[in-house]
XYZ file of C-alpha atoms in Angstrom:
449
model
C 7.454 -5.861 11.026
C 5.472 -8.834 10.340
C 5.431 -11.225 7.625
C 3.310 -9.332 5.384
C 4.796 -6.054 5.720
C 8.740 -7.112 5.320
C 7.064 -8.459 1.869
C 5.620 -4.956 0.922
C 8.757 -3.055 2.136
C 11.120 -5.384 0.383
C 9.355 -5.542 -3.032
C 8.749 -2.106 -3.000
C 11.845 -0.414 -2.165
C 13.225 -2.359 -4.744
C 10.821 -1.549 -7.613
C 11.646 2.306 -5.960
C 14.925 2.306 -6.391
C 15.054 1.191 -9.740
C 13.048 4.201 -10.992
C 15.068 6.067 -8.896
C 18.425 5.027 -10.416
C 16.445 5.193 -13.487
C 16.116 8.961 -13.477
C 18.592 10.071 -11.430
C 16.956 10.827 -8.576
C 17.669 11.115 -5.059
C 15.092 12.442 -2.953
C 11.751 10.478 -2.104
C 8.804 11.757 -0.300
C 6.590 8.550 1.128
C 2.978 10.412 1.366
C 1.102 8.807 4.246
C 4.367 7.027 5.832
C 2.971 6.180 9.145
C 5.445 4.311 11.408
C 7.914 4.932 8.885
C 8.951 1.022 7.613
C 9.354 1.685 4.188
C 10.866 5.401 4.933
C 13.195 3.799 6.903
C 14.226 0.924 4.441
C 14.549 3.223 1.415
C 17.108 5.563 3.061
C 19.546 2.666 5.450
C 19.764 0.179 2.407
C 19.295 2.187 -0.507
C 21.124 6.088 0.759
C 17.953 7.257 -0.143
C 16.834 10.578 0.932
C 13.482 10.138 2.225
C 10.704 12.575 3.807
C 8.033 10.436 5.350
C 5.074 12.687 5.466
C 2.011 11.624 7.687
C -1.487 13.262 9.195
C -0.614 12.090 12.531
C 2.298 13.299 15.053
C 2.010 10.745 16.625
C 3.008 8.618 14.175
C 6.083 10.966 13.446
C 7.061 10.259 16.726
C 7.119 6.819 16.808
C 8.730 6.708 13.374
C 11.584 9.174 14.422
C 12.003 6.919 17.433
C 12.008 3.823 15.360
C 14.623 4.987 13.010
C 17.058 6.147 15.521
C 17.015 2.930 17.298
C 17.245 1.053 13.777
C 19.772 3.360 12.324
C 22.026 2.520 15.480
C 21.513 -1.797 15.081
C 22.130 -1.615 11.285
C 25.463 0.339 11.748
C 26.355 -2.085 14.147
C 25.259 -5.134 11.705
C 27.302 -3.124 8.725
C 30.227 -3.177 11.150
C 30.389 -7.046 12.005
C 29.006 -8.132 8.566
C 31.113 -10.476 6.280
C 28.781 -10.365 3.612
C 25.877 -8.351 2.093
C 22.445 -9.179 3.322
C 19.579 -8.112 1.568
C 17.200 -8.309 3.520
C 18.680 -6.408 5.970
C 18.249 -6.500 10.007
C 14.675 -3.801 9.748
C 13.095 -7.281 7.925
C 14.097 -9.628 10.675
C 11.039 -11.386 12.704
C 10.328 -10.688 16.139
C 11.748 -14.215 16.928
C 15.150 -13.475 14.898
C 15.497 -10.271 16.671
C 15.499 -12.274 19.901
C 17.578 -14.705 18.526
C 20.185 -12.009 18.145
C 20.262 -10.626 21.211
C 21.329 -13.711 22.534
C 24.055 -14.098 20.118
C 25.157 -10.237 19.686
C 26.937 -8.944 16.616
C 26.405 -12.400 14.674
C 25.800 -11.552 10.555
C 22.459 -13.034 9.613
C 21.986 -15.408 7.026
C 19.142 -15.078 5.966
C 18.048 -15.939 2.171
C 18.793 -13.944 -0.620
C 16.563 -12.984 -3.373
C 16.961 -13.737 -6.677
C 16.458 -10.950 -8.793
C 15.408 -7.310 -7.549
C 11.909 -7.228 -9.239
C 11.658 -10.708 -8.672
C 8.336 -10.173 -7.020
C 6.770 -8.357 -9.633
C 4.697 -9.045 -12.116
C 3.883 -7.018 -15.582
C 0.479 -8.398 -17.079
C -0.591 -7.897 -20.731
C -3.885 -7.897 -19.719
C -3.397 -5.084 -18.037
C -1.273 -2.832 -19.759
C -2.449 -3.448 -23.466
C -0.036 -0.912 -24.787
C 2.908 -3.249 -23.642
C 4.544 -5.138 -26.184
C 4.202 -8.966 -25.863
C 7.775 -9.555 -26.669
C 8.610 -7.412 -23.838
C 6.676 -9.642 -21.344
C 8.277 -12.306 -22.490
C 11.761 -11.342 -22.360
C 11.535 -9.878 -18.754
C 10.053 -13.495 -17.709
C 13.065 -14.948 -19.683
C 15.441 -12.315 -18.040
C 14.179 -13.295 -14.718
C 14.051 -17.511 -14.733
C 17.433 -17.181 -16.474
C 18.426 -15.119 -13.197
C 16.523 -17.198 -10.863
C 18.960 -20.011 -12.365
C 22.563 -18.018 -11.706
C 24.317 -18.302 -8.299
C 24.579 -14.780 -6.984
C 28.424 -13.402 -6.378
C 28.579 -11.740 -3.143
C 29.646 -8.926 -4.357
C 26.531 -8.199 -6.816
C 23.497 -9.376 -4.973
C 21.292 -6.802 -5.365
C 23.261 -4.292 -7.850
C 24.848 -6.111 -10.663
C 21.891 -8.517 -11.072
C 19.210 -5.775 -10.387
C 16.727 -5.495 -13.658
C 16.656 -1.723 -14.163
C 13.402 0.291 -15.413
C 14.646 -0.210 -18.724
C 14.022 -3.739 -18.406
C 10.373 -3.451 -18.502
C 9.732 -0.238 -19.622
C 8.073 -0.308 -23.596
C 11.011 0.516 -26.237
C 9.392 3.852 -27.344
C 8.174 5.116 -23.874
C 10.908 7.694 -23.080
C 14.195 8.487 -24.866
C 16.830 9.029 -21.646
C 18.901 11.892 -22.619
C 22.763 11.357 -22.528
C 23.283 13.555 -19.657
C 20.563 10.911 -17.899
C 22.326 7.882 -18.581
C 25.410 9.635 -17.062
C 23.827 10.343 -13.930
C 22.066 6.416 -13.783
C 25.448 5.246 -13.736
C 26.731 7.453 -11.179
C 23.706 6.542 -8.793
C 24.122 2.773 -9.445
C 28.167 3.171 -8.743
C 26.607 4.660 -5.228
C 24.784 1.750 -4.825
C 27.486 -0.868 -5.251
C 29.499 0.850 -2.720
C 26.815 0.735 0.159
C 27.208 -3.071 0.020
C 30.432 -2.519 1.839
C 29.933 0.189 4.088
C 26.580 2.093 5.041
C 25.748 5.445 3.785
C 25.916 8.503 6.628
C 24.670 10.906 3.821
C 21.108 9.233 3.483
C 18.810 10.894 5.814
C 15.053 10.140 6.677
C 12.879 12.842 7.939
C 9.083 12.156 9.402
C 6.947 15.124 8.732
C 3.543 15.659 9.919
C 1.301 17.202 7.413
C -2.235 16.437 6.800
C -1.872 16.109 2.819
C -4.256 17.199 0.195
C -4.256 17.513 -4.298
C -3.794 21.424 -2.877
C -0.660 21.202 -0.572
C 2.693 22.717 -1.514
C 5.517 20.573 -1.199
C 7.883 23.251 -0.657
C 5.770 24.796 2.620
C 6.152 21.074 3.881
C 9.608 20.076 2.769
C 12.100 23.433 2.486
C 15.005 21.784 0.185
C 12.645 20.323 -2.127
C 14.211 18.863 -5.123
C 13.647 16.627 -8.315
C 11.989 14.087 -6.415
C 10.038 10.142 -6.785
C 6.617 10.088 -4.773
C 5.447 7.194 -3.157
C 3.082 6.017 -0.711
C 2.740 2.350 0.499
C -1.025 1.412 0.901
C -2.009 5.152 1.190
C -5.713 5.300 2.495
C -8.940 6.467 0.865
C -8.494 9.559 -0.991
C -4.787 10.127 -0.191
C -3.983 7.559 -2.981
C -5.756 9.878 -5.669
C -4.363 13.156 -4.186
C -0.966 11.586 -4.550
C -1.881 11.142 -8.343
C -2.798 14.632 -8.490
C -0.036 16.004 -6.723
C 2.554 14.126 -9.367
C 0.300 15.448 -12.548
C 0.660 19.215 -11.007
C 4.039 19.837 -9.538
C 6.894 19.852 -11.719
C 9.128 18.847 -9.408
C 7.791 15.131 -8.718
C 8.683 13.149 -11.347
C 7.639 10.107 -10.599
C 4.846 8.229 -8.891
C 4.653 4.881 -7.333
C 1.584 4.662 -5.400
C -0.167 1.691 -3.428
C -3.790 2.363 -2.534
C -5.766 0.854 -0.057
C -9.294 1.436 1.832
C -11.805 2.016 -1.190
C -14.923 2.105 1.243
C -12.987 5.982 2.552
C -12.794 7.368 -1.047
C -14.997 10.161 -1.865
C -17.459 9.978 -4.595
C -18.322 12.853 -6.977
C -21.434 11.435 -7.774
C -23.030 9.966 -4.565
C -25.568 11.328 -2.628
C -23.706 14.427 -0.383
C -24.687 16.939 1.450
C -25.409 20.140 0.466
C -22.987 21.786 1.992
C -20.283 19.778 0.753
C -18.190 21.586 -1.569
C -15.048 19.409 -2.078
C -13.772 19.663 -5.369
C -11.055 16.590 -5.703
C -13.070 13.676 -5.327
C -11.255 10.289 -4.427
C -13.548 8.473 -7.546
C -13.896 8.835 -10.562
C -10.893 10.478 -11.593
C -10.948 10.030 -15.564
C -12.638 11.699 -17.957
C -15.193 9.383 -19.234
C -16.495 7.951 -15.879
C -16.976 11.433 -15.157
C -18.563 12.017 -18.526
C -20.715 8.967 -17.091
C -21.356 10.357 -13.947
C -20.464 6.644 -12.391
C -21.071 5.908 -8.946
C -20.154 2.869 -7.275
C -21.205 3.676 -3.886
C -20.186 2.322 0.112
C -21.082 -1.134 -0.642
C -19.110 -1.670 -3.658
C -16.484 -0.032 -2.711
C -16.473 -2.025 0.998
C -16.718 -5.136 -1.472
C -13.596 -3.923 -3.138
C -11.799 -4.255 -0.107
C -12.292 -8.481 0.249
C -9.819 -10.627 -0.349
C -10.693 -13.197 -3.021
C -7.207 -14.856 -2.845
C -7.200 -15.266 0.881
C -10.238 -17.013 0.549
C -8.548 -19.441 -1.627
C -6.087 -20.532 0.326
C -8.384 -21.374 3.144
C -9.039 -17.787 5.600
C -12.168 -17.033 3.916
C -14.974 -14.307 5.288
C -15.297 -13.973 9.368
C -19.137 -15.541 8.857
C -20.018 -15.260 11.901
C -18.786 -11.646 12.508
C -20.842 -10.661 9.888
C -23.850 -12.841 11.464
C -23.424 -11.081 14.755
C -23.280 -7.510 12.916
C -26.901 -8.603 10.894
C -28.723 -9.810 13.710
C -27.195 -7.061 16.154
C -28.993 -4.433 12.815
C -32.167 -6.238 13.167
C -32.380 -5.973 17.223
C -31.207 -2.077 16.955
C -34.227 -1.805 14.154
C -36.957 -3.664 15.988
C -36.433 -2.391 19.612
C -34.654 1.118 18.808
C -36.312 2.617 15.850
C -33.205 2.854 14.407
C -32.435 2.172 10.253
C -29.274 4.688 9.940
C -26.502 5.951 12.251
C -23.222 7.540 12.255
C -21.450 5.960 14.916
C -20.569 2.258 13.940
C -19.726 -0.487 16.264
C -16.184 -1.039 15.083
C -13.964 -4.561 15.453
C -15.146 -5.778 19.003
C -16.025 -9.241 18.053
C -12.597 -10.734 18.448
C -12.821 -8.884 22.004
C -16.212 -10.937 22.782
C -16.689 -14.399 24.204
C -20.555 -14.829 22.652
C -23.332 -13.170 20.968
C -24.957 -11.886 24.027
C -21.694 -10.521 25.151
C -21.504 -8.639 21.363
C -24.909 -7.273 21.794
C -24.562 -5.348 25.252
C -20.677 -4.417 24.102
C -22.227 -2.727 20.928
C -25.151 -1.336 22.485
C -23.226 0.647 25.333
C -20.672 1.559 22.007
C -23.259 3.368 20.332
C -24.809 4.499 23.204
C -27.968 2.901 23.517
C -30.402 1.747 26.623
C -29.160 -1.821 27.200
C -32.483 -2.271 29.549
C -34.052 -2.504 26.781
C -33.423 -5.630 25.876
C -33.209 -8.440 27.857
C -30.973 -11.796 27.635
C -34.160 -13.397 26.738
C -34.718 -11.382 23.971
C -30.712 -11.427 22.531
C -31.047 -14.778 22.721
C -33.947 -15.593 20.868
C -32.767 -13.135 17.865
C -29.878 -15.618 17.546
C -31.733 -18.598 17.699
C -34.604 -17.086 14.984
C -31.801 -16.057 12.096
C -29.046 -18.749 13.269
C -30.522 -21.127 10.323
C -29.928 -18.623 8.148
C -26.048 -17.938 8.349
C -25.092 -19.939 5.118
C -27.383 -17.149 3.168
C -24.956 -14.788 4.446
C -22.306 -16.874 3.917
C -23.214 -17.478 0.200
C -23.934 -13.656 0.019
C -20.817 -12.934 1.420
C -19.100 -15.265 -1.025
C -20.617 -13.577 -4.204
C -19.250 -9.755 -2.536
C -15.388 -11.359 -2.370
C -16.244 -13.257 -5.992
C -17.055 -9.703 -7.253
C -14.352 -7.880 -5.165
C -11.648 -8.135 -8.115
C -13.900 -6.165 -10.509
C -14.672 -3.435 -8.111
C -11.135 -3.165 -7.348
C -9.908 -3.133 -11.225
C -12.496 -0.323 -11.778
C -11.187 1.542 -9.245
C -7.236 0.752 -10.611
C -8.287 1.501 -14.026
C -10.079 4.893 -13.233
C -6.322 6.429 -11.902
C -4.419 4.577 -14.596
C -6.708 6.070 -17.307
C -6.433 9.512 -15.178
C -2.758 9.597 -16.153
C -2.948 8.644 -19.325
C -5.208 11.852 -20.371
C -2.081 13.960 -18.870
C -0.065 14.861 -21.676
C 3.501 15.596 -19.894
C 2.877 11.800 -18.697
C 5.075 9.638 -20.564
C 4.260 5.929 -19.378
C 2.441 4.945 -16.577
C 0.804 1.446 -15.647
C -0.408 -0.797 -13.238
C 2.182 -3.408 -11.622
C 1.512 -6.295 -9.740
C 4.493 -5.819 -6.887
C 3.330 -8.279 -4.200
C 2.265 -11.673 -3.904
C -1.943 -11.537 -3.576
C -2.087 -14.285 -1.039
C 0.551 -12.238 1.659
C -0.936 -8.696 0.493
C -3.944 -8.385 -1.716
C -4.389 -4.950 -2.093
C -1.303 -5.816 -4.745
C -1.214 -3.698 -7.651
C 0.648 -0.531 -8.147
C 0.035 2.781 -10.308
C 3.720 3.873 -11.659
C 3.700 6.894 -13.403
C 7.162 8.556 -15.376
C 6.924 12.361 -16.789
C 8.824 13.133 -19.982
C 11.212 15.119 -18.979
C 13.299 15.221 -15.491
């Protein structure tokens, strides 16, 4: 995995387990898994038992491949190990993973982190209903950890916040029986420190996944179960939602969404013959009552990064200038305003502008005779003064980007807080915005498991 993904996977799993351990519960299904990093994580660190359900087989594949050739080196680190790592070998860089090969059955030492929710973040501003006091403490809790050597025995169990931690005083009542079963699970967890767990399994499904799809058609031993899904795309994040409101069995729901510019929208202009009744957006009842519509190109705003452009990555300009100029050229000389087919990321594969043009023209399958080199050319050189309006322009969408994207976070959040058997849900910010800014995670509990 690369940088950015060992951070998801890490700070995940570990908000994951907690509600796990939390409520008991041992099976996890990972909606829209994919290669199967997080799957995989969950069930060799944590004895989770994970389904990993994705749309494509070949996916499944890959992921079923991946895990038997990671199950195999993290035995084999278990085996050699001296000490617990955290991190564990599946979060290792390509350039570690070389390292070992060289240097076979050597324990890693790589750095340990300081608390388990460490990485997350619970704002006021978001969840209004949280008590201040509670904030504060959990901050408290955490520096006070940050300060405390860890014992090698307890590195991620003994010093691991629980849900409890952050959860408001009045939002559930665990029942005795609950409690008993927490501490069970956690006594689990302490003891796959020493050795690794052959009763965790991880299965990758393939199942295209809808608000309408049975679990137990999918998954046969279907129990009490968490749901999660790591930056699930378009309307798959919403579905998710749905799916955790209507089956009793999930009770929990830990979702990461990504791709706003593929949700559905009630209230845009469709087609007539579209009859879809679970729309991606809105999903609460008063932007509904509103009939609220943010469109393509708010949503496609929603998906900038404002924090990346802080720290110095900013907007491809020029992309986008190619993309404009390439519109204008298609308009002027094809007669074309709208089309389905779309020219896709080909600029990083393109040494110029005249190189973009004829790439994208025999992509969408246009006459490139047309238009000659002449006539590329001079489109460049007529709107090439222009590119710091576009700039600016573009600037204003990522400045604007935030809003879009709390709109869209508040919708689901508001969604299931109008479900009655809900009994806390809110927004957490589990990973750092600068690594991964699509950040923010719905977390939903039910009131009874």
């Amino acid at each position: 995995m690369n940088t950015k993904k060992s951070h998801e996977v890490q700070a995940m799993s570990e908000l994951i387990c907690s509600i796990a351990d939390y409520c008991g519960l041992k099976q996890i299904i990972d909606v829209g898994s994919g290669k199967g990093y997080l799957s995989s994580f969950l069930s060799l660190k944590y004895g989770l038992n994970v389904y990993g359900i994705d749309s494509s087989n070949t996916n499944t594949h890959g992921a079923k491949e991946r895990n038997r050739k990671l199950k195999k080196h993290w035995n084999l680190n278990h085996h050699h190990r001296t000490r617990v790592d955290v991190n564990g070998l599946a979060l290792k860089m390509p350039k570690e993973m070389g390292a070992q090969k060289e240097v076979e059955c050597k324990g890693d030492t790589e750095s340990v982190p300081k608390s388990s929710l460490g990485n997350q973040e619970i704002s006021a501003d978001i969840l209004p209903e949280f008590p201040e006091s509670a904030v504060s403490t959990i901050r408290k809790q955490q520096g006070d950890l940050h300060a405390q050597p860890l014992e090698e025995e307890k590195l991620c169990f003994e010093n691991t916040f629980s849900l409890m931690d952050f959860l408001p005083i009045d939002a559930i009542e665990p029942t005795s029986s609950q409690v008993h079963n927490t501490e069970i699970v956690r006594k689990q967890r302490r003891n796959m420190a020493s050795k690794p767990s052959d009763s965790s399994i991880y299965s990758p499904l393939t199942s295209f996944i809808t608000a309408d799809s049975e679990l137990r058609d999918i998954i046969k031993d279907l129990e009490d179960c968490l749901m999660v899904g790591l930056h699930t795309c378009g309307d798959l994040a919403p579905n998710t939602l749905r799916i955790f409101t209507s089956k009793s069995e999930v009770k929990g729901v830990c979702s990461v969404g990504c791709c706003y510019h593929l949700l559905s929208e009630e209230f845009e202009k469709q087609p007539k013959e579209c009859a879809q009744e679970n729309w991606g957006f809105p999903m609460c009842r008063y932007l509904k009552e509103e009939r609220w519509c943010c469109g393509r190109n708010a949503r496609m705003s929603a998906c900038l990064a404002l924090e990346r452009v802080a720290v110095g990555q900013g907007v491809p300009t020029e992309s986008l200038f190619y993309r404009a100029v390439l519109q204008n050229i298609i308009k002027d000389y094809y007669g074309i305003t709208k089309c389905d087919r779309h020219v896709g990321k080909i600029y990083s594969k393109c040494s110029s502008f005249l190189d973009y043009v004829r790439m994208s023209l025999k992509k969408l399958g246009l006459d490139e005779s047309k238009v000659s080199e002449e006539i590329i050319m001079d489109y460049y050189e007529k709107y090439k003064p222009r590119m710091n309006e576009l700039e600016a322009f573009n600037m204003l969408k990522v400045v604007l980007a935030p809003c879009i994207e709390t709109l869209i976070l508040l919708d689901r959040l508001c969604y299931l807080k109008e479900q009655e058997d809900v009994a806390w849900s809110a927004l957490v910010k589990l990973f750092d915005p600068v690594q991964s800014p699509r950040c923010y995670a719905v977390v939903a509990l039910k009131k009874q498991w």
